[in-house]
CSV table of C-alpha atoms in Angstrom, one decimal:
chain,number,residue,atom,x,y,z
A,1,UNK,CA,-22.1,-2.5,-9.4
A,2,UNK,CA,-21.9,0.7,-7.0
A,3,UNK,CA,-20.5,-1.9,-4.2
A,4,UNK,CA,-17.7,-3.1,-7.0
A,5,UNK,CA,-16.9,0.2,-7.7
A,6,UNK,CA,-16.2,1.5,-3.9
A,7,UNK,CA,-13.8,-1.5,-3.9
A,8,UNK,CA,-11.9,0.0,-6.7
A,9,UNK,CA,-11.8,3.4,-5.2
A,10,UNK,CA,-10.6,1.9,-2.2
A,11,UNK,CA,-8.0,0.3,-3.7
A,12,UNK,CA,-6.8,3.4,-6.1
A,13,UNK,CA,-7.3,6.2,-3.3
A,14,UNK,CA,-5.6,4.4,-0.3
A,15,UNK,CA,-2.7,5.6,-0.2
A,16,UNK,CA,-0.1,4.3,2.9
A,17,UNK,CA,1.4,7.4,4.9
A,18,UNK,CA,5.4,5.5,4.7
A,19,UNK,CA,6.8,8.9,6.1
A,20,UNK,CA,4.6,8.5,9.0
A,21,UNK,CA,4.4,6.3,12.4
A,22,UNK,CA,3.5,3.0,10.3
A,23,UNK,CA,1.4,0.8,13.1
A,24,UNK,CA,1.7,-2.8,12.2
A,25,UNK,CA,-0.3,-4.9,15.0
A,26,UNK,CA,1.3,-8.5,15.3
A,27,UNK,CA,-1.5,-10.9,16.0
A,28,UNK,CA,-1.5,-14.7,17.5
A,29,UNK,CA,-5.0,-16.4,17.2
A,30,UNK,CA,-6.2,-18.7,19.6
A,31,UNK,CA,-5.7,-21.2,16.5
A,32,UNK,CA,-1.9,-20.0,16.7
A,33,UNK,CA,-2.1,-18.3,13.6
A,34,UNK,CA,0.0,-15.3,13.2
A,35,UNK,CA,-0.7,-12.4,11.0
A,36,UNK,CA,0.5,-8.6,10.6
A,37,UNK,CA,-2.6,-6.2,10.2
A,38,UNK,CA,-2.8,-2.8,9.4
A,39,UNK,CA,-6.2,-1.0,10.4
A,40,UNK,CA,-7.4,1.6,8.0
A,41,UNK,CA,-11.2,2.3,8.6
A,42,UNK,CA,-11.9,5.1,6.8
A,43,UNK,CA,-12.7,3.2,3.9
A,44,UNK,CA,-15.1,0.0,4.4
A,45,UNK,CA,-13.2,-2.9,2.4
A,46,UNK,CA,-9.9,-5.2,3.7
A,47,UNK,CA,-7.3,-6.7,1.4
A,48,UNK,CA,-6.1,-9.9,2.7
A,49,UNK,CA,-3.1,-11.7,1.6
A,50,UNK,CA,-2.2,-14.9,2.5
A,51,UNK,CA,1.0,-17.2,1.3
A,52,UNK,CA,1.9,-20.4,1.9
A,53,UNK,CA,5.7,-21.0,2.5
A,54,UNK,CA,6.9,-24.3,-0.3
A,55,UNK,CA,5.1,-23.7,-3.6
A,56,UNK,CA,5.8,-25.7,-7.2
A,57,UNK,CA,9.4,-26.8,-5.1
A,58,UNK,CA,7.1,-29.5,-3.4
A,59,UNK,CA,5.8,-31.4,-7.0
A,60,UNK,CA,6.0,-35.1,-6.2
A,61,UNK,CA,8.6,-36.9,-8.3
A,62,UNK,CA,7.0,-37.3,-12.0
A,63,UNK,CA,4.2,-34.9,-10.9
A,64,UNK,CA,5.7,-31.7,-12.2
A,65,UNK,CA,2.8,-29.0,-12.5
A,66,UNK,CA,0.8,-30.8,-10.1
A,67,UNK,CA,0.8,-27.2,-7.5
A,68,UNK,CA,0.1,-24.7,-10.3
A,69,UNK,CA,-2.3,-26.9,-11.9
A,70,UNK,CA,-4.1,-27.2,-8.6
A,71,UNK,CA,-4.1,-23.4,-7.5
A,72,UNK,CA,-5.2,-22.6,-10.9
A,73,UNK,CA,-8.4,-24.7,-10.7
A,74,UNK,CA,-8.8,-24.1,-7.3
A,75,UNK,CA,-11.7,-21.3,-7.8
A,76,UNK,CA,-13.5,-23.6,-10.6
A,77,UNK,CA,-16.4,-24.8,-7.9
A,78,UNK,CA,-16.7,-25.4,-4.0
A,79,UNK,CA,-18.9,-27.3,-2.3
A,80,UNK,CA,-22.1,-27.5,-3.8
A,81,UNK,CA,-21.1,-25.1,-6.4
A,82,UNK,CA,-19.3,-25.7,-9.7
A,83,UNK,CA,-17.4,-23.2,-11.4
A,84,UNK,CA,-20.1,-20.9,-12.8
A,85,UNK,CA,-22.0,-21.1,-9.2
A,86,UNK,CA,-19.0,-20.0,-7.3
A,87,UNK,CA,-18.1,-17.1,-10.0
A,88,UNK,CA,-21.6,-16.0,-9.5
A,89,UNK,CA,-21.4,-15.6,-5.7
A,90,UNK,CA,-18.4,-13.9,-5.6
A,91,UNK,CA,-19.3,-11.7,-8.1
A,92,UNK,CA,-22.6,-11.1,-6.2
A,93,UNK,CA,-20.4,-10.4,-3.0
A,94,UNK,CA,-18.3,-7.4,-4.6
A,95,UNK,CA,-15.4,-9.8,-3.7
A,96,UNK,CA,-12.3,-11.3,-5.5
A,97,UNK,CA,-10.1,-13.8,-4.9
A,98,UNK,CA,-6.9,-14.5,-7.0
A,99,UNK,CA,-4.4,-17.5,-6.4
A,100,UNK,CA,-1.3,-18.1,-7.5
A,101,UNK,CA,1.5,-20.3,-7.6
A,102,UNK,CA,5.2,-19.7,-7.4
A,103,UNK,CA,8.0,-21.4,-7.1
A,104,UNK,CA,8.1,-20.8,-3.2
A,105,UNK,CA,5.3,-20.0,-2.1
A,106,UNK,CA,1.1,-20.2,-3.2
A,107,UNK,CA,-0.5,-16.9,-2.7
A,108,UNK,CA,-4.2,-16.0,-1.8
A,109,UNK,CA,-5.5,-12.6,-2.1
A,110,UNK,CA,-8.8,-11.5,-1.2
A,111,UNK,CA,-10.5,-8.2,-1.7
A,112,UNK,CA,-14.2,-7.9,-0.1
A,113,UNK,CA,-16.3,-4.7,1.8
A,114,UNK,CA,-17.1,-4.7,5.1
A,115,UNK,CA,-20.8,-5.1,4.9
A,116,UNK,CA,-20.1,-8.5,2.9
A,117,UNK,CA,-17.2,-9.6,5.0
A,118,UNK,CA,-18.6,-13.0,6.3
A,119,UNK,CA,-20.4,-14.1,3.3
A,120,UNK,CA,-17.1,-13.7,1.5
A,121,UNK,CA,-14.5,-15.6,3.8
A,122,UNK,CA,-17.2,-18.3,4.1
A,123,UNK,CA,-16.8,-18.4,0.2
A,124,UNK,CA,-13.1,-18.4,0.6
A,125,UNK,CA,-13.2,-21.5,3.2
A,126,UNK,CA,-15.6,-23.4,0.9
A,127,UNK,CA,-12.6,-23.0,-2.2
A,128,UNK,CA,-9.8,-23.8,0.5
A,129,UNK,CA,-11.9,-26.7,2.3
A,130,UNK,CA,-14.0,-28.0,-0.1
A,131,UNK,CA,-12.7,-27.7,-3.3
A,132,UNK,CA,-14.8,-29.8,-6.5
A,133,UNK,CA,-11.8,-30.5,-8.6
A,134,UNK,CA,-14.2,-31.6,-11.1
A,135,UNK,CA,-13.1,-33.3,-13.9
A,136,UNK,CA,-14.2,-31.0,-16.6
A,137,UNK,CA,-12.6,-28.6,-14.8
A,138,UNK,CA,-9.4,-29.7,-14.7
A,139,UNK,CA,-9.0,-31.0,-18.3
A,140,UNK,CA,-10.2,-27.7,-18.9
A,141,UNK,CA,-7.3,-25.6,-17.1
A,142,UNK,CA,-5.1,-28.4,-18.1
A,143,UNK,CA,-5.5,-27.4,-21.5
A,144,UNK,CA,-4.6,-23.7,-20.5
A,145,UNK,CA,-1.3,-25.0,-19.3
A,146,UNK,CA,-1.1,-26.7,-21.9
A,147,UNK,CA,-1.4,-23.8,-24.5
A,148,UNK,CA,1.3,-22.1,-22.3
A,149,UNK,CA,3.9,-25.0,-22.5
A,150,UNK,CA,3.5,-24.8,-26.1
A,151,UNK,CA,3.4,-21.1,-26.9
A,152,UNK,CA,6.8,-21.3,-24.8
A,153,UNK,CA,8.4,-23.9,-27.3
A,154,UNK,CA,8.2,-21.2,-29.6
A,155,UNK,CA,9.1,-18.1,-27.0
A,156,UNK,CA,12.8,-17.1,-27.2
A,157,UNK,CA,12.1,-15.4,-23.8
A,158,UNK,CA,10.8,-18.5,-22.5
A,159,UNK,CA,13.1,-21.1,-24.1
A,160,UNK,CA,16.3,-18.6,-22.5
A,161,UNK,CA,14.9,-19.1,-19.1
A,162,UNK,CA,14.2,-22.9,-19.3
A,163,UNK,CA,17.9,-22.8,-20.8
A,164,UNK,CA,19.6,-21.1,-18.1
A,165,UNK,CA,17.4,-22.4,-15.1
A,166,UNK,CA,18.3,-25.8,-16.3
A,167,UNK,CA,21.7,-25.1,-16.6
A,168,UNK,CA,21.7,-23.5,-12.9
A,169,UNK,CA,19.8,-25.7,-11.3
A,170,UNK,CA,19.7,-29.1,-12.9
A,171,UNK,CA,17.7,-31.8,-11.1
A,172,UNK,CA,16.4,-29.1,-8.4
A,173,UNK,CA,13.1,-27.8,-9.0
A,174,UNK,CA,14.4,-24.3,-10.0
A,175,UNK,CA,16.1,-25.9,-12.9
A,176,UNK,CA,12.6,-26.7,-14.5
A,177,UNK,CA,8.8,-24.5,-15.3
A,178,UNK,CA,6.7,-24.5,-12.7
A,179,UNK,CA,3.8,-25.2,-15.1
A,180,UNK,CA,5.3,-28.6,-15.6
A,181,UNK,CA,6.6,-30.2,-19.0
A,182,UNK,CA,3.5,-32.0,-21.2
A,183,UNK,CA,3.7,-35.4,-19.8
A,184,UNK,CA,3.6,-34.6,-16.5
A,185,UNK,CA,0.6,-32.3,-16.7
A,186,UNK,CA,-1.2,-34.7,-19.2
A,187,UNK,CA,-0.4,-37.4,-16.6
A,188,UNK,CA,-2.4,-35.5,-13.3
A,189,UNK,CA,-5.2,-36.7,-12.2
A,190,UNK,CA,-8.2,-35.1,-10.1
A,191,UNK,CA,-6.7,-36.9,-6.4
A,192,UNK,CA,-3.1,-35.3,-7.4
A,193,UNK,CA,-5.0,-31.8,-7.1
A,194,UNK,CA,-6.6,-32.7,-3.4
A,195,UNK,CA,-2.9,-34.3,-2.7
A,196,UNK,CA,-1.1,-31.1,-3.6
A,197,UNK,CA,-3.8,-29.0,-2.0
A,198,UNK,CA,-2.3,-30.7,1.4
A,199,UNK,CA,1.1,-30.7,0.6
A,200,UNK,CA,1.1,-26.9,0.2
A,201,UNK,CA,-1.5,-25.4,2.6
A,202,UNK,CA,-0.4,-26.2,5.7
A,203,UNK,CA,-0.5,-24.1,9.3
A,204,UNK,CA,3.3,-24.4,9.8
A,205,UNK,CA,3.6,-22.1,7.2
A,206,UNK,CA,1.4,-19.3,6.8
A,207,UNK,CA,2.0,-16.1,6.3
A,208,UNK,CA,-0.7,-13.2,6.4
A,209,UNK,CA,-1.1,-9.9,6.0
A,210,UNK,CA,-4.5,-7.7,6.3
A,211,UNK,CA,-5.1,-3.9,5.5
A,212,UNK,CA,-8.2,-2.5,5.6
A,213,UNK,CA,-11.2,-2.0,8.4
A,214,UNK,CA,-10.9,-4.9,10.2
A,215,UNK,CA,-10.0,-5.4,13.8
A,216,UNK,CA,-7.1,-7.1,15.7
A,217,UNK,CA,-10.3,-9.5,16.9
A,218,UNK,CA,-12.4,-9.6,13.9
A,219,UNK,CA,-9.1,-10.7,11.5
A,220,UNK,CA,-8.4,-13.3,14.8
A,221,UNK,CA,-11.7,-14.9,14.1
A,222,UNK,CA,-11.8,-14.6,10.8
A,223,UNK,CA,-8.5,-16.2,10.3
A,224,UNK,CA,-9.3,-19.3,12.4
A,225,UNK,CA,-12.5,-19.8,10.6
A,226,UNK,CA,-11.0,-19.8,7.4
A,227,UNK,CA,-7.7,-21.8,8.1
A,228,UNK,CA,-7.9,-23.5,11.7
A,229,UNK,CA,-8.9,-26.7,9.6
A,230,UNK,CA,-6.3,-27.0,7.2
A,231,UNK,CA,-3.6,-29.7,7.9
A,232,UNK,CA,-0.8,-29.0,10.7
A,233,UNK,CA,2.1,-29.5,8.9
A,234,UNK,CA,3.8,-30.0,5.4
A,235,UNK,CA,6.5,-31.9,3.7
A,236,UNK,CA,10.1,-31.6,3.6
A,237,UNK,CA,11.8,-28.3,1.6
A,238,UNK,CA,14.0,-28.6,-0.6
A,239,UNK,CA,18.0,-28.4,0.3
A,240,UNK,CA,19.9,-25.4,-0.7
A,241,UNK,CA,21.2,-25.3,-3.9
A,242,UNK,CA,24.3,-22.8,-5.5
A,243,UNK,CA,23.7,-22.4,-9.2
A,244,UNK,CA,26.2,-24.2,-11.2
A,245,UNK,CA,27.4,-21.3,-13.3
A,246,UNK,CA,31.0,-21.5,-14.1
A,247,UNK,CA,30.9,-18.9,-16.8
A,248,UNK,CA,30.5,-18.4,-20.8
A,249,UNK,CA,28.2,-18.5,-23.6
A,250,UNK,CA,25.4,-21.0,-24.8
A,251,UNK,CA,24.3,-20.4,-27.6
A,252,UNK,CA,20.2,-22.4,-28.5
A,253,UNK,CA,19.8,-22.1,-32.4
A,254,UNK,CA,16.6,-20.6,-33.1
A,255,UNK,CA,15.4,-18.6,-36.3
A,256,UNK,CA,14.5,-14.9,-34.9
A,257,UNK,CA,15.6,-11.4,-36.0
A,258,UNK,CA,16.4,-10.6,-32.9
A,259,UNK,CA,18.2,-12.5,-30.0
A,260,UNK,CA,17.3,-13.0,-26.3
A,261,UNK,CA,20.0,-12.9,-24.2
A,262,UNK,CA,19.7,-13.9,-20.1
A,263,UNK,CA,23.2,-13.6,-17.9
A,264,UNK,CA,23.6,-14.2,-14.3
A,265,UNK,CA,25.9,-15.8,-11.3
A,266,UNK,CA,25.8,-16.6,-8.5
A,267,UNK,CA,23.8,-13.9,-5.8
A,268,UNK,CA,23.4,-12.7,-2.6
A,269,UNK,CA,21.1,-14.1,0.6
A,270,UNK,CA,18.0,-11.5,1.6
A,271,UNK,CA,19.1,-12.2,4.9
A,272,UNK,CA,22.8,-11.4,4.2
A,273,UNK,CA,23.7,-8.3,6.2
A,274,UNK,CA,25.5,-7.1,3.3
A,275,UNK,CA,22.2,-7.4,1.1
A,276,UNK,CA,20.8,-3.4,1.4
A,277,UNK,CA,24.5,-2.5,-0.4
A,278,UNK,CA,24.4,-5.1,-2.9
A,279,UNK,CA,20.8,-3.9,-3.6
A,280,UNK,CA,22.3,-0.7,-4.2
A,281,UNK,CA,25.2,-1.7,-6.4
A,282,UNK,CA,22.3,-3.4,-8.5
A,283,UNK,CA,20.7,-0.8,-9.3
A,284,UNK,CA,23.7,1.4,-10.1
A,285,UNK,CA,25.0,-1.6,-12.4
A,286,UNK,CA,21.3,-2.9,-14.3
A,287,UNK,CA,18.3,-1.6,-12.2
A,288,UNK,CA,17.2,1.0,-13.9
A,289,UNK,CA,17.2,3.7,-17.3
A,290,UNK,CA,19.6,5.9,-15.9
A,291,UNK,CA,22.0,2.3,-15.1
A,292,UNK,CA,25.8,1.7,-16.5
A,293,UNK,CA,23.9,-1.0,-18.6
A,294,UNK,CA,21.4,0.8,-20.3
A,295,UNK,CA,24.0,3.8,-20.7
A,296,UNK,CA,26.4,1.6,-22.2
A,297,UNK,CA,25.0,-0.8,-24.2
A,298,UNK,CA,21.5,1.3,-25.3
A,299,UNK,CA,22.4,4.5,-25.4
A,300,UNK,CA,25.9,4.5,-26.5
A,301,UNK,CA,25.8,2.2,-28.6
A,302,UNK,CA,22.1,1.3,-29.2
A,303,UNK,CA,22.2,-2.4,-29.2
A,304,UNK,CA,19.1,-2.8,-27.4
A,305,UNK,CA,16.3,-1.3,-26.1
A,306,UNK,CA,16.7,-2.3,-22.8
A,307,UNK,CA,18.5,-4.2,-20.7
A,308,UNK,CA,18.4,-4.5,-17.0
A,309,UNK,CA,19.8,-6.5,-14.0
A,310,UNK,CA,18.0,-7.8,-10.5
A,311,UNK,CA,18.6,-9.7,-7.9
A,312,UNK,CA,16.5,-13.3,-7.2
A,313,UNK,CA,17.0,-14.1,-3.5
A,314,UNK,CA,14.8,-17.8,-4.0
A,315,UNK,CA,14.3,-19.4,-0.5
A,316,UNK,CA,16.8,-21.8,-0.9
A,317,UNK,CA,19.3,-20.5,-3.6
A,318,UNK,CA,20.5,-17.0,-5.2
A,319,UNK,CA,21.3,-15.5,-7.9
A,320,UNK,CA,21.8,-11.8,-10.1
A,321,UNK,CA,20.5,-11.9,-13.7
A,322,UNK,CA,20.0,-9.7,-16.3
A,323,UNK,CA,17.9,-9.5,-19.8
A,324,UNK,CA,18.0,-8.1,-23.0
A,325,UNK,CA,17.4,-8.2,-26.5
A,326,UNK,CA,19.6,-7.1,-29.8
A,327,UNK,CA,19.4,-7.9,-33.8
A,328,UNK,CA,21.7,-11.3,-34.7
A,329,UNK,CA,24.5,-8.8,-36.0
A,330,UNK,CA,24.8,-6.7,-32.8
A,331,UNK,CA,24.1,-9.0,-30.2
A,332,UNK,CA,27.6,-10.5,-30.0
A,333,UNK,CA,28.8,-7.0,-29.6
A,334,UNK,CA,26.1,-5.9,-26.4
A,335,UNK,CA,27.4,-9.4,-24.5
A,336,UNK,CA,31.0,-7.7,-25.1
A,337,UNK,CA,30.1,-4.9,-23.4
A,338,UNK,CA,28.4,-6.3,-20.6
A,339,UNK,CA,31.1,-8.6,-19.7
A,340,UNK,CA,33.5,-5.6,-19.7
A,341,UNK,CA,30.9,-3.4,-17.4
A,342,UNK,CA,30.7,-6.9,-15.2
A,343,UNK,CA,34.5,-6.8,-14.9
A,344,UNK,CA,34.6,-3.3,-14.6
A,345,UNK,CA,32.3,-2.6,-11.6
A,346,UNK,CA,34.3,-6.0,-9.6
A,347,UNK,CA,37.4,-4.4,-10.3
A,348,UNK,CA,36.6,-0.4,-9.6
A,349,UNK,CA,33.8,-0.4,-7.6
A,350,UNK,CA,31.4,3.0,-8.0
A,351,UNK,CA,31.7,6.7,-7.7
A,352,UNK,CA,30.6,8.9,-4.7
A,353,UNK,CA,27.9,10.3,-7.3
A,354,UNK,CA,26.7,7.3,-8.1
A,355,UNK,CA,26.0,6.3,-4.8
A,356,UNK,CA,24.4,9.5,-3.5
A,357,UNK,CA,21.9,9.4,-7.3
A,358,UNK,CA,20.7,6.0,-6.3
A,359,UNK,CA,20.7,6.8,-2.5
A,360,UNK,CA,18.2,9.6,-3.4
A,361,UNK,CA,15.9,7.5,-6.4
A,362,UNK,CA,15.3,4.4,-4.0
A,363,UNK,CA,14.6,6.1,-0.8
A,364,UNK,CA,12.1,8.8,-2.9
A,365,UNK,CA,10.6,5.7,-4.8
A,366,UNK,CA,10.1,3.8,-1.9
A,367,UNK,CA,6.8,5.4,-1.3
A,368,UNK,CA,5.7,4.3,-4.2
A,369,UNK,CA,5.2,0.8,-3.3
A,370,UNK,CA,2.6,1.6,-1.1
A,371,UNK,CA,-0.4,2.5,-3.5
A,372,UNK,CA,-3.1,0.9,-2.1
A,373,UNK,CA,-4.7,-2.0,0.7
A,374,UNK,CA,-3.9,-4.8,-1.9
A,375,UNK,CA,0.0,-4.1,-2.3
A,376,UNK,CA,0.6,-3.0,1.3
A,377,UNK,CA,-0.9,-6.1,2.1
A,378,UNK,CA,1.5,-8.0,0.2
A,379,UNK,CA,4.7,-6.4,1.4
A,380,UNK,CA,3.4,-6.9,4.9
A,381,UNK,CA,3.7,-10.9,3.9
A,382,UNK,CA,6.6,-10.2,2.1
A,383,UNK,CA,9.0,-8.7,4.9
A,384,UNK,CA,7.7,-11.8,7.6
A,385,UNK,CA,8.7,-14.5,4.9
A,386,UNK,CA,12.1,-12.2,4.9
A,387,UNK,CA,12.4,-12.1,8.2
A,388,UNK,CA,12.4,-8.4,8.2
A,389,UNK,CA,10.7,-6.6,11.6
A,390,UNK,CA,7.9,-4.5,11.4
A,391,UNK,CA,9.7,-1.3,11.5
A,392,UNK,CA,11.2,-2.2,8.1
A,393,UNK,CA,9.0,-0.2,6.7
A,394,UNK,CA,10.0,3.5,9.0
A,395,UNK,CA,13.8,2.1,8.9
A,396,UNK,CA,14.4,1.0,5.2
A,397,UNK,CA,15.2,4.3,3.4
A,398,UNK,CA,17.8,5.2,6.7
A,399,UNK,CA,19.3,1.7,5.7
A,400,UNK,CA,19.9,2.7,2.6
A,401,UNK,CA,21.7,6.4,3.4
A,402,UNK,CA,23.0,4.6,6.0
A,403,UNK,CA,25.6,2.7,3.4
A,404,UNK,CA,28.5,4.3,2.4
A,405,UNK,CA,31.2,4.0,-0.4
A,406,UNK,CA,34.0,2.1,1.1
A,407,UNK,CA,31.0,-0.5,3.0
A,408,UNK,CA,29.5,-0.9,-0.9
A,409,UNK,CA,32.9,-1.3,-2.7
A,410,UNK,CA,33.6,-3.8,-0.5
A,411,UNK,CA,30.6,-5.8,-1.0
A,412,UNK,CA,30.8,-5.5,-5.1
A,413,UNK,CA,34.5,-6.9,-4.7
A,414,UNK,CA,32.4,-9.5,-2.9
A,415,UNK,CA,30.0,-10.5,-4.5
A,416,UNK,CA,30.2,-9.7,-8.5
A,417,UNK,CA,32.3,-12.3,-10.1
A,418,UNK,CA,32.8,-11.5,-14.1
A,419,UNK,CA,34.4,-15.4,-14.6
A,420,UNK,CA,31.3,-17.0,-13.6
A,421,UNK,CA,29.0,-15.0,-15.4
A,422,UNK,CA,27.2,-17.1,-17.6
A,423,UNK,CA,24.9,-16.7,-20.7
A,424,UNK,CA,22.2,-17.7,-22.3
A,425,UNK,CA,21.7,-16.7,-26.0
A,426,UNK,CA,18.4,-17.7,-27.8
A,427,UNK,CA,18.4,-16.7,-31.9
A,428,UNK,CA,21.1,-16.7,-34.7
A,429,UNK,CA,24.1,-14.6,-33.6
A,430,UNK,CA,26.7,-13.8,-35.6
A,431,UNK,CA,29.9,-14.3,-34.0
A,432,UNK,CA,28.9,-16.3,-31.2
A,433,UNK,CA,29.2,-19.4,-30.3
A,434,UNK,CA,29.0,-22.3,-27.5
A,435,UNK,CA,31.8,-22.2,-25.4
């Protein structure tokens, strides 16, 4: 228990120094493995995060769920261990390990003190290279899935999103769940989990990122033990897709006070120069409370009690979306008003205030990313599968000032397109219909 709770203060008091000289080392192992590390000794523990460029986009035809069933019983036994063992000697190590599956990419975090450092990563490699997939096991996070695909029959949330991703992205696999539908989950068996284990954990596309009191050497070592032995190369990627969203409303019949409402068009690329603007008009448009959206539709007219808009940059598609929810009488009403704030931000652009407001939230919230080993470690992963370079981090915040109001006018102008922007409406609206 002391040794779990060090690794929580660790994780709570870390806190990275972003206005500072930020030293990223970029590491090669002799295994050709590259990672981005951070050393931090004061503190004896290392987050590492490691993802795995493809995700639920490489399902095999008629397999659908076959990745996130598979990451999700991927810690229930190893080697000679089933599923209790292995909880047992993690838990006994002061170590966690959490894996998840995404649309593009699988993710692996790890967590683990110094002092236990090799009896945890050889943990790690037994759940990466020997993984039980026993059958009790699997029926038994099957039925997890399961409970999920049928909880989000009954979701308006849920049933919006499988609406509009369908409607997006048809036959790609963005246009369906991740988790799968209920015959193709019922229909996996134990060799689909080692088949997608292969598929999606190959060295071609890793992606690390380590914080913590580790070495350059030590994380070299460790990251050839742990991954030199996993299969050189994966399948095919999906093509690019744009989002077939030519505009209006649909309209899914479901009994519920309230509506769920989910717009979007098409987006932006995160490797589109003009991205760090668009980011901006974002927020001024849906990103945050003090947004034209909330503003207009919450506290104007109280329609809703919140609404907000992002932008998705997928790997191989794009889009900007935004969510809300209003009572069946008013919701008709709220998607009035954010067509005409759509149309009016294309047409007009934004104000010289508005820009220098958001300039000055995002760059002083920026910091606040950085709360710890674990989420440092992630946005180190995060900017290589971008493509950013490692003085994203020092240069961000000067990108952002750096934009000004004709450069940002001229990407909204761009970019927001009020005939293509399509929604989704899940409930009983009055006044709305299909069209």
């Amino acid at each position: 228990m002391k040794h779990f709770a060090v690794a929580l203060m660790a994780l709570v008091w870390f806190v990275f120094p972003v206005q500072a000289a930020v030293e990223i080392q970029d590491i090669t192992t002799p295994g050709g493995i590259n990672a981005w590390l951070v050393e931090e000794h004061s503190i004896p523990f290392t987050a590492l995060e490691i993802s795995f460029r493809g995700g639920t986009v490489l399902d095999r035809p008629g397999k659908r769920g076959e990745v996130n069933l598979m990451m999700a019983t991927l810690e229930e036994g190893a080697g000679d261990m089933d599923a209790q063992g292995f909880a047992k000697a993690r838990d006994a190590l002061a170590a966690s390990f959490d894996f998840g599956a995404y649309s593009d990419s699988v993710t692996i975090s790890a967590r683990f003190l110094t002092e236990n450092r090799d009896e945890a990563m050889q943990l790690l490699r037994q759940a990466l290279m020997e993984p039980r997939f026993d059958q009790d096991a699997v029926d038994r996070v099957r039925g997890q899935v399961m409970s999920i695909l049928r909880n989000a029959e009954t979701d308006p949330g849920d049933m919006a999103s499988k609406a509009f991703n369908a409607m997006g992205f048809g036959d790609h696999p963005y246009g369906s769940d991740d988790n799968g539908t209920f015959d193709s989950v019922a229909g996996l068996t134990r060799d689909d989990m080692f088949a997608a284990k292969s598929r999606v954990m190959t060295r071609d596309r890793i992606y690390v990122g380590a914080v913590g009191d580790i070495s350059a050497q030590e994380l070299s070592t460790l990251l050839d033990d742990l991954l030199g032995d996993l299969p050189a190369t994966g399948p095919k990627l999906p093509n690019r897709v744009d989002p077939a969203l030519a505009g209006g409303i649909t309209v899914v019949p479901f009994e519920t006070p309230q509506s769920v409402v989910i717009f979007g068009q098409k987006g932006i690329r995160r490797d589109d120069p003009d991205f760090i603007p668009a980011y901006i008009a974002n927020e001024i448009l849906g990103g945050g409370a003090d947004s034209r959206l909330m503003r207009e539709v919450r506290e104007k007219r109280g329609l809703t009690y919140g609404i907000g808009a992002y932008l998705v940059a997928f790997d191989h598609s794009e889009l900007i979306m935004g969510q809300f929810s209003s009572g069946n009488g008013s919701v008709s009403e709220a998607v009035d008003v954010v067509k005409q704030e759509w149309a009016k931000i294309a047409a007009d652009g934004i104000t010289e205030e508005e820009l220098d407001i958001a300039k000055t939230y995002l760059t002083g919230a920026y910091a606040l990313r950085f709360d710890g080993n674990g989420p440092i470690a992630r946005i180190l992963v995060g900017m290589q599968m971008d493509g950013l370079s490692k003085d994203y981090i020092a240069t961000r915040n000067d990108l952002v000032n750096a934009v000004t109001l004709d450069q940002i006018n001229q990407v909204i102008k761009r970019i927001y397109d009020p005939e293509t922007l399509t929604f989704v409406v899940v409930g009983q609206p009055d006044g709305l219909q299909t069209n």
